[in-house]
Amino acid sequence: MESLEAQRAALEASEISSVELVTEALARSEDSGKDLGAVIGLRAEAALAEAAESDARRRGGDSRSPLEGAPVLLKDNMVMQGEPTTCASRILEPFVSPYDGAAAERLQAAGAIILGRANMDEFAMGATTENSIFGPAHNPWDPARTCGGSSGGSAAAVAAGITGFALGSDTGGSIRQPASFCGVVGMKPTYGRVSRWGLVAFASSLDQIGPFTHTAREAAWVLEAIGGHDPRDSTSLPEALPSLEPALTGDVAGLTIGLPKEYFVDDGADPAVISAVRQGVDTLERAGAKVVEVTLPHTPYVVSTYYLVATAEASSNLARYDGARYGRRAEGVEDLDAMYRRSRSEGFGAEVKRRILLGTYVLSAGYFDAYYRKAQQVRTLVRGDFEQAFERCDVIAGPTYPEVAFPIGAKLDDPVSLYLGDIYTVSANLAGLPGISLPCGEIDGLPVGMQLLGRALDEATLLRVADAFQRLTDHHERRPPGA
Ligand code: GLN
């Protein structure tokens, strides 16, 4: 009963209650959720009480949405009133939120039951969920391997069938990359589609919340629940979210899929990944889609551009953790300066410190023009690449990540090799475009993800293509051992 669609059907047929679903999900969270390092906090009592309310609503014929009664996990950077939000960081360990973020609020308004919090890389900085004070999260397909990151706990939990869906955040690929490693669907909506109110900021011009599910159809349900304008987020888009399910026609005839030539060369990427993705595209072509080659000429610069913009914004956003207002404060300090210094030195992990240093450096007076301003100029060029490409196609297809899930620890000492892996995902954040990763094949039993990128605001076409692919294939039905 692990998929959201199966849960919905069973709830609607009165074969199971929300209380029973939540009880089972809590048991799985305690069991495999903790073994996998995916679940780092539960709100068992509150979730069971809310599930009972959901059951009562359903009996009264008042079901709020397709998510009614279904359990969900939130990445631990989305706040909820009265609950801890740690961002997997020592500095926020004691923090309890005084208010509800938009994601939690909207999920609850849709009738979903928030079960607890999922593991992540500290402040969402990373690609392996190893930068966490809770220890790494593991890949359900092979626990010796990484589940990806930074929303690794959310991806692993959905892959392992702990909950039918989960939320993550994506600043440079943190939803799509763990989705590809864990064999689930992960979607980053258009920048501004989902409110960032109550999402702890990493890089505010890139951050976006989105769903993990097994299918594109389920992702559409979740996006309908959490998306749409929110006046509390100044970058929230004014456009209303269209109803997405009617777009899922199963038909791709008449649509054009663009393959960036820069994404289908073998330099650095596993040729088996490229070939699995190419086969996925062939499936869509046989179903009537037209396939054309496009070019994204600034691809060689996107990783450096991303790591300049993201670290600059992070160094500014993380300045607020000074020991005075949020979370942990160093003890036994003699003066204010020592309090700031020691609270931050003890509170942040190595990767977060590395990024604060890099971001502060690129914003400093003497280097601003050479790095930060230059990065913003390249960002504009990357946007232009996509504008040109989307004159020739409706969606862009390619790999989500250059390889399948690698062993935990394999890249701990080599942050730059991890940064380089973000080559296919960061462009969508730089350009503000929607992207989705969906399972399209296997290499030695490990899932491969295909990424589809769309025009701004056009999640409907992305989901339409992803759903059509899933009607023609069964990669999304494979489950890891024990799930
Ligand atoms: N791997 C990227 C990074 O480390 C993406 C992170 C994210 O999307 N939150 O910055």
Tab-separated table of C-alpha atoms in Angstrom, residues 280-479:
chain	number	residue	atom	x	y	z
A	280	GLY	CA	13.556	6.675	-22.579
A	281	VAL	CA	13.421	9.392	-25.231
A	282	ASP	CA	12.997	6.692	-27.918
A	283	THR	CA	9.909	5.444	-26.055
A	284	LEU	CA	8.379	8.916	-26.246
A	285	GLU	CA	9.347	9.213	-29.894
A	286	ARG	CA	7.579	5.929	-30.726
A	287	ALA	CA	4.503	7.327	-28.969
A	288	GLY	CA	4.421	10.228	-31.432
A	289	ALA	CA	6.658	12.918	-29.952
A	290	LYS	CA	9.025	14.676	-32.296
A	291	VAL	CA	12.666	14.714	-31.200
A	292	VAL	CA	15.072	17.503	-32.184
A	293	GLU	CA	18.601	18.446	-31.188
A	294	VAL	CA	18.950	21.761	-29.353
A	295	THR	CA	21.910	23.547	-27.853
A	296	LEU	CA	22.543	25.085	-24.427
A	297	PRO	CA	25.926	26.610	-25.194
A	298	HIS	CA	26.639	27.992	-21.711
A	299	THR	CA	26.416	24.547	-20.082
A	300	PRO	CA	30.193	24.448	-19.371
A	301	TYR	CA	29.772	27.504	-17.098
A	302	VAL	CA	26.633	26.603	-15.143
A	303	VAL	CA	28.291	24.811	-12.222
A	304	SER	CA	30.697	27.675	-11.469
A	305	THR	CA	27.906	30.204	-11.924
A	306	TYR	CA	25.658	28.292	-9.551
A	307	TYR	CA	28.342	27.919	-6.868
A	308	LEU	CA	29.053	31.661	-6.974
A	309	VAL	CA	25.416	32.767	-6.793
A	310	ALA	CA	24.364	30.098	-4.276
A	311	THR	CA	27.269	30.644	-1.874
A	312	ALA	CA	26.945	34.445	-2.072
A	313	GLU	CA	23.271	34.236	-1.125
A	314	ALA	CA	23.978	31.598	1.518
A	315	SER	CA	26.649	33.709	3.215
A	316	SER	CA	24.120	36.511	3.508
A	317	ASN	CA	21.173	34.305	4.573
A	318	LEU	CA	23.185	32.434	7.188
A	319	ALA	CA	24.441	35.640	8.816
A	320	ARG	CA	21.307	35.536	10.971
A	321	TYR	CA	22.596	32.515	12.913
A	322	ASP	CA	24.650	34.486	15.394
A	323	GLY	CA	23.748	32.720	18.615
A	324	ALA	CA	21.646	35.687	19.717
A	325	ARG	CA	18.333	34.979	18.056
A	326	TYR	CA	18.061	31.463	16.671
A	327	GLY	CA	18.976	28.098	18.053
A	328	ARG	CA	22.252	27.319	19.720
A	329	ARG	CA	24.386	29.785	21.651
A	330	ALA	CA	27.933	28.999	22.779
A	331	GLU	CA	28.307	28.883	26.535
A	332	GLY	CA	30.848	30.503	28.820
A	333	VAL	CA	31.802	33.273	26.402
A	334	GLU	CA	33.374	36.456	27.734
A	335	ASP	CA	32.010	39.006	25.240
A	336	LEU	CA	29.632	39.497	22.321
A	337	ASP	CA	32.249	38.987	19.669
A	338	ALA	CA	33.284	35.677	21.217
A	339	MET	CA	29.649	34.619	21.393
A	340	TYR	CA	29.173	35.182	17.666
A	341	ARG	CA	32.445	33.516	16.780
A	342	ARG	CA	32.049	30.477	18.982
A	343	SER	CA	28.329	29.968	18.308
A	344	ARG	CA	29.010	29.901	14.581
A	345	SER	CA	32.229	27.885	14.799
A	346	GLU	CA	30.590	25.206	16.924
A	347	GLY	CA	27.197	25.349	15.250
A	348	PHE	CA	28.019	24.969	11.539
A	349	GLY	CA	29.483	21.893	9.873
A	350	ALA	CA	32.467	21.879	7.491
A	351	GLU	CA	30.539	22.144	4.195
A	352	VAL	CA	28.409	25.041	5.433
A	353	LYS	CA	31.533	26.860	6.630
A	354	ARG	CA	33.214	26.283	3.270
A	355	ARG	CA	30.239	27.886	1.514
A	356	ILE	CA	30.006	30.847	3.889
A	357	LEU	CA	33.704	31.524	3.288
A	358	LEU	CA	33.381	31.233	-0.482
A	359	GLY	CA	30.238	33.374	-0.555
A	360	THR	CA	31.762	36.071	1.648
A	361	TYR	CA	34.840	36.102	-0.568
A	362	VAL	CA	32.925	36.523	-3.841
A	363	LEU	CA	30.861	39.365	-2.346
A	364	SER	CA	33.848	41.205	-0.886
A	365	ALA	CA	34.614	44.642	-2.316
A	366	GLY	CA	37.684	43.709	-4.335
A	367	TYR	CA	36.225	40.588	-5.909
A	368	PHE	CA	32.552	41.444	-6.404
A	369	ASP	CA	32.903	42.429	-10.071
A	370	ALA	CA	35.150	39.530	-10.955
A	371	TYR	CA	32.942	36.848	-9.423
A	372	TYR	CA	29.462	37.771	-8.265
A	373	ARG	CA	28.643	40.302	-10.978
A	374	LYS	CA	30.151	38.037	-13.620
A	375	ALA	CA	28.072	35.119	-12.353
A	376	GLN	CA	24.893	37.197	-12.611
A	377	GLN	CA	25.803	38.062	-16.201
A	378	VAL	CA	26.329	34.401	-17.078
A	379	ARG	CA	23.033	33.615	-15.375
A	380	THR	CA	21.321	35.914	-17.874
A	381	LEU	CA	23.070	34.082	-20.718
A	382	VAL	CA	21.879	30.714	-19.362
A	383	ARG	CA	18.317	32.031	-19.338
A	384	GLY	CA	18.811	33.123	-22.935
A	385	ASP	CA	19.997	29.627	-23.901
A	386	PHE	CA	16.706	28.196	-22.687
A	387	GLU	CA	14.611	30.896	-24.356
A	388	GLN	CA	16.211	29.999	-27.672
A	389	ALA	CA	15.931	26.255	-27.116
A	390	PHE	CA	12.241	26.513	-26.203
A	391	GLU	CA	11.550	28.207	-29.526
A	392	ARG	CA	12.285	24.823	-31.048
A	393	CYS	CA	10.811	22.399	-28.501
A	394	ASP	CA	8.210	22.021	-25.734
A	395	VAL	CA	10.333	20.105	-23.228
A	396	ILE	CA	14.026	19.369	-22.895
A	397	ALA	CA	15.124	15.844	-21.968
A	398	GLY	CA	18.427	14.581	-20.602
A	399	PRO	CA	20.013	12.777	-17.667
A	400	THR	CA	19.335	14.048	-14.147
A	401	TYR	CA	22.801	13.129	-12.916
A	402	PRO	CA	25.953	11.858	-14.653
A	403	GLU	CA	25.949	8.561	-12.730
A	404	VAL	CA	23.846	6.280	-10.535
A	405	ALA	CA	24.028	6.279	-6.722
A	406	PHE	CA	27.642	5.872	-5.544
A	407	PRO	CA	28.900	4.449	-2.222
A	408	ILE	CA	28.469	6.530	0.939
A	409	GLY	CA	31.799	8.184	1.751
A	410	ALA	CA	33.139	7.901	-1.808
A	411	LYS	CA	33.257	11.664	-2.374
A	412	LEU	CA	33.490	12.984	1.164
A	413	ASP	CA	37.011	14.285	0.614
A	414	ASP	CA	36.330	15.720	-2.810
A	415	PRO	CA	33.648	18.422	-2.687
A	416	VAL	CA	34.530	19.697	-6.166
A	417	SER	CA	33.692	16.348	-7.776
A	418	LEU	CA	30.294	16.537	-6.056
A	419	TYR	CA	29.794	20.099	-7.315
A	420	LEU	CA	30.578	19.002	-10.876
A	421	GLY	CA	27.866	16.339	-10.668
A	422	ASP	CA	25.257	19.131	-10.526
A	423	ILE	CA	25.878	19.967	-14.192
A	424	TYR	CA	22.397	18.964	-15.458
A	425	THR	CA	20.299	20.235	-12.569
A	426	VAL	CA	21.545	23.719	-11.637
A	427	SER	CA	20.552	25.372	-14.940
A	428	ALA	CA	16.841	25.031	-14.163
A	429	ASN	CA	17.399	26.902	-10.896
A	430	LEU	CA	19.523	29.601	-12.531
A	431	ALA	CA	16.819	30.106	-15.165
A	432	GLY	CA	13.860	29.586	-12.788
A	433	LEU	CA	12.384	26.780	-14.893
A	434	PRO	CA	10.418	23.695	-13.811
A	435	GLY	CA	12.126	20.307	-13.913
A	436	ILE	CA	11.194	16.751	-13.076
A	437	SER	CA	13.212	13.569	-12.650
A	438	LEU	CA	11.576	10.221	-13.286
A	439	PRO	CA	12.964	6.686	-13.282
A	440	CYS	CA	13.797	5.538	-16.828
A	441	GLY	CA	16.060	2.513	-16.418
A	442	GLU	CA	18.408	0.496	-14.229
A	443	ILE	CA	22.158	-0.087	-14.151
A	444	ASP	CA	23.177	-3.123	-12.060
A	445	GLY	CA	19.858	-2.879	-10.271
A	446	LEU	CA	20.244	0.824	-9.422
A	447	PRO	CA	17.734	3.364	-10.748
A	448	VAL	CA	18.571	5.881	-13.488
A	449	GLY	CA	16.715	9.191	-13.665
A	450	MET	CA	15.609	11.064	-16.773
A	451	GLN	CA	15.204	14.800	-16.367
A	452	LEU	CA	12.603	16.817	-18.241
A	453	LEU	CA	12.813	20.618	-18.204
A	454	GLY	CA	9.962	22.892	-19.252
A	455	ARG	CA	9.086	26.489	-19.988
A	456	ALA	CA	8.445	28.744	-17.016
A	457	LEU	CA	4.925	28.147	-15.637
A	458	ASP	CA	4.438	25.109	-17.867
A	459	GLU	CA	4.455	22.326	-15.273
A	460	ALA	CA	1.397	20.944	-17.094
A	461	THR	CA	3.385	19.917	-20.189
A	462	LEU	CA	6.208	18.451	-18.088
A	463	LEU	CA	3.757	16.348	-16.119
A	464	ARG	CA	1.937	15.363	-19.301
A	465	VAL	CA	5.109	13.976	-20.862
A	466	ALA	CA	6.202	12.279	-17.622
A	467	ASP	CA	2.766	10.709	-17.161
A	468	ALA	CA	2.657	9.515	-20.785
A	469	PHE	CA	6.080	7.895	-20.276
A	470	GLN	CA	4.866	6.132	-17.144
A	471	ARG	CA	1.814	4.771	-18.968
A	472	LEU	CA	4.184	3.187	-21.500
A	473	THR	CA	6.799	1.844	-19.068
A	474	ASP	CA	7.020	0.212	-15.646
A	475	HIS	CA	10.244	1.641	-14.178
A	476	HIS	CA	8.178	3.508	-11.580
A	477	GLU	CA	6.655	0.226	-10.407
A	478	ARG	CA	9.946	-1.362	-9.391
A	479	ARG	CA	10.526	-1.325	-5.653
